């Protein structure tokens, strides 16, 4: 068996999975002085590379419970991350604001109530008469859309973020192992991980950020964890209608639960729904165009120029995400079927605090 170089001076941590969650953990832990190895057999073919990058924090309409606490912490941590990552990409930023629209009157009343109950939080009601709404209604050939705007939420370009994280990891000389971890076992105070290519990695702790495959590495009789597969999908629409100009739309917004990105004068992206199958069902991409009672002619399946999906994992029987200290030196941080981009900062912050306690 090949042995990876060992360094006994600082605790050595193996991070399994290099999606957004694994990468954030690698950076946060390396900043604390831990020696990091991050393992993943694929580069950029995961759910993180399929994401649209919307950060819906303040727009979340439940202002209590774990989910809100995680969002709130992440909203606070994001500016620090942007500042840190700007060292390697000065262009990186969160493009604000974010708009949520509905054609349903009852839903709009709920949104209005939410904004009125949460003053001074960068939220505003968008009535039919507003300039933004008029433009959106004109493009979607309807009169019924209205909603709210959140000046503190927005979008980070996922490709740009993931590339910047890769540059950071390389620059900090974090070991990247292009390999799949197939077995982990505890031996005295250390963990021994075996990879598909027969590498053996000895570390002081392991952080599992490998989504569904985390279940293959842990003893499910001892640790009661269940994850379900959830597909998320997106389409690109390209039109040649002269009278429609997508640049009159906001850069990103949500209509009746569908997220929309404006790419150019004639291109938009629409994503995503949740589907509990391994592969997209028939017409699942086409269904992404069905979010209005009466849709404009340009919003049709013939205009789809690109489609893609990503497989995410959702905890079964407990809320998302899973943050668990499974046993000494083994942490599970996965199950981000939604909002992995938004929540990455708070999750790596939690892992760091757990490890600090462990290595005291
Ligand atoms: C179409 C779509 C749109 C989305 N839009 C948004 C959005 O707008 N905003 C948002 O916040 N979230 C969005 N999401 C959700 C977001 O993508 C996920 O929450 C996030 O990417 C989860 O990140 P992750 O690191 O947990 O998982 P992944 O990105 O899936 O990474 C897991 C990694 O683990 C690796 N791995 C698996 N097994 C092993 C092993 N045995 N050894 C080593 N490595 C292993 C895999 O190769 C993979 O790279 C969207 C998702 C999809 C599909």
Short mmCIF file of C-alpha atoms and ligand atoms in Angstrom, two decimals, residues 16-22 39-42 46-48 50-54 179-181 209-211 213 217 232-234 272 308-312 334 336-342, ligand 1:
data_model
loop_
_atom_site.label_atom_id
_atom_site.label_comp_id
_atom_site.label_asym_id
_atom_site.label_seq_id
_atom_site.Cartn_x
_atom_site.Cartn_y
_atom_site.Cartn_z
CA UNK A 16 -13.87 13.56 2.15
CA UNK A 17 -15.60 15.35 -0.74
CA UNK A 18 -14.59 18.57 -2.48
CA UNK A 19 -17.95 20.17 -3.22
CA UNK A 20 -18.69 23.61 -1.80
CA UNK A 21 -18.95 22.19 1.74
CA UNK A 22 -15.66 20.25 1.61
CA UNK A 39 -10.04 13.79 -1.32
CA UNK A 40 -12.46 13.59 -4.22
CA UNK A 41 -12.35 11.37 -7.33
CA UNK A 42 -13.97 13.98 -9.57
CA UNK A 46 -21.05 17.39 -8.39
CA UNK A 47 -24.15 19.14 -7.17
CA UNK A 48 -22.11 22.26 -6.38
CA UNK A 50 -24.80 22.43 -11.05
CA UNK A 51 -26.00 25.12 -8.62
CA UNK A 52 -27.33 28.57 -9.51
CA UNK A 53 -25.69 30.27 -6.54
CA UNK A 54 -28.67 32.10 -5.04
CA UNK A 179 -9.27 9.63 -5.37
CA UNK A 180 -12.33 8.06 -3.77
CA UNK A 181 -12.25 7.09 -0.12
CA UNK A 209 -18.67 16.06 3.21
CA UNK A 210 -19.40 13.51 0.52
CA UNK A 211 -23.17 13.66 0.35
CA UNK A 213 -21.70 8.32 -0.25
CA UNK A 217 -18.20 4.94 5.09
CA UNK A 232 -32.18 19.45 -8.95
CA UNK A 233 -32.33 20.62 -12.54
CA UNK A 234 -31.90 23.69 -14.65
CA UNK A 272 -34.84 23.92 -10.10
CA UNK A 308 -28.36 19.94 -16.62
CA UNK A 309 -28.99 18.41 -13.25
CA UNK A 310 -27.22 17.69 -9.99
CA UNK A 311 -27.81 14.98 -7.41
CA UNK A 312 -28.13 16.22 -3.88
CA UNK A 334 -23.62 16.82 4.71
CA UNK A 336 -27.38 19.98 1.89
CA UNK A 337 -30.17 19.25 -0.55
CA UNK A 338 -30.78 22.99 -0.74
CA UNK A 339 -28.87 26.12 0.19
CA UNK A 340 -25.42 24.53 0.33
CA UNK A 341 -23.91 27.77 -1.00
CA UNK A 342 -25.75 29.93 1.48
C1 LIG B 1 -29.75 22.68 -10.28
C2 LIG B 1 -29.35 23.05 -8.88
C3 LIG B 1 -29.47 24.37 -8.45
C4 LIG B 1 -29.08 24.73 -7.16
N1 LIG B 1 -29.15 26.04 -6.81
C5 LIG B 1 -28.71 26.43 -5.59
C6 LIG B 1 -28.71 27.80 -5.23
O1 LIG B 1 -29.13 28.65 -6.02
N2 LIG B 1 -28.23 28.15 -4.01
C7 LIG B 1 -27.74 27.22 -3.11
O2 LIG B 1 -27.32 27.59 -2.00
N3 LIG B 1 -27.76 25.91 -3.42
C8 LIG B 1 -28.22 25.50 -4.64
N4 LIG B 1 -28.22 24.18 -4.97
C9 LIG B 1 -27.86 23.21 -3.93
C10 LIG B 1 -26.35 23.12 -3.81
O3 LIG B 1 -25.83 22.80 -5.07
C11 LIG B 1 -25.98 22.06 -2.79
O4 LIG B 1 -26.62 22.37 -1.55
C12 LIG B 1 -24.49 22.00 -2.57
O5 LIG B 1 -23.82 21.97 -3.80
C13 LIG B 1 -24.11 20.78 -1.75
O6 LIG B 1 -22.70 20.77 -1.67
P1 LIG B 1 -21.91 19.53 -1.12
O7 LIG B 1 -20.49 19.91 -1.03
O8 LIG B 1 -22.59 19.03 0.13
O9 LIG B 1 -22.17 18.36 -2.19
P2 LIG B 1 -21.51 18.09 -3.62
O10 LIG B 1 -21.26 19.34 -4.36
O11 LIG B 1 -22.36 17.08 -4.29
O12 LIG B 1 -20.09 17.48 -3.26
C14 LIG B 1 -19.94 16.19 -2.72
C15 LIG B 1 -18.60 15.68 -3.24
O13 LIG B 1 -18.26 14.46 -2.58
C16 LIG B 1 -17.52 13.66 -3.50
N5 LIG B 1 -17.50 12.27 -3.03
C17 LIG B 1 -18.53 11.41 -2.97
N6 LIG B 1 -18.11 10.24 -2.46
C18 LIG B 1 -16.80 10.37 -2.18
C19 LIG B 1 -15.80 9.49 -1.64
N7 LIG B 1 -16.13 8.25 -1.24
N8 LIG B 1 -14.54 9.96 -1.52
C20 LIG B 1 -14.22 11.23 -1.88
N9 LIG B 1 -15.13 12.10 -2.39
C21 LIG B 1 -16.39 11.67 -2.54
C22 LIG B 1 -18.27 13.87 -4.82
O14 LIG B 1 -17.47 13.53 -5.93
C23 LIG B 1 -18.62 15.36 -4.75
O15 LIG B 1 -17.65 16.14 -5.41
C24 LIG B 1 -28.59 23.76 -6.25
C25 LIG B 1 -28.44 22.43 -6.67
C26 LIG B 1 -28.81 22.08 -7.97
C27 LIG B 1 -28.63 20.65 -8.40
#
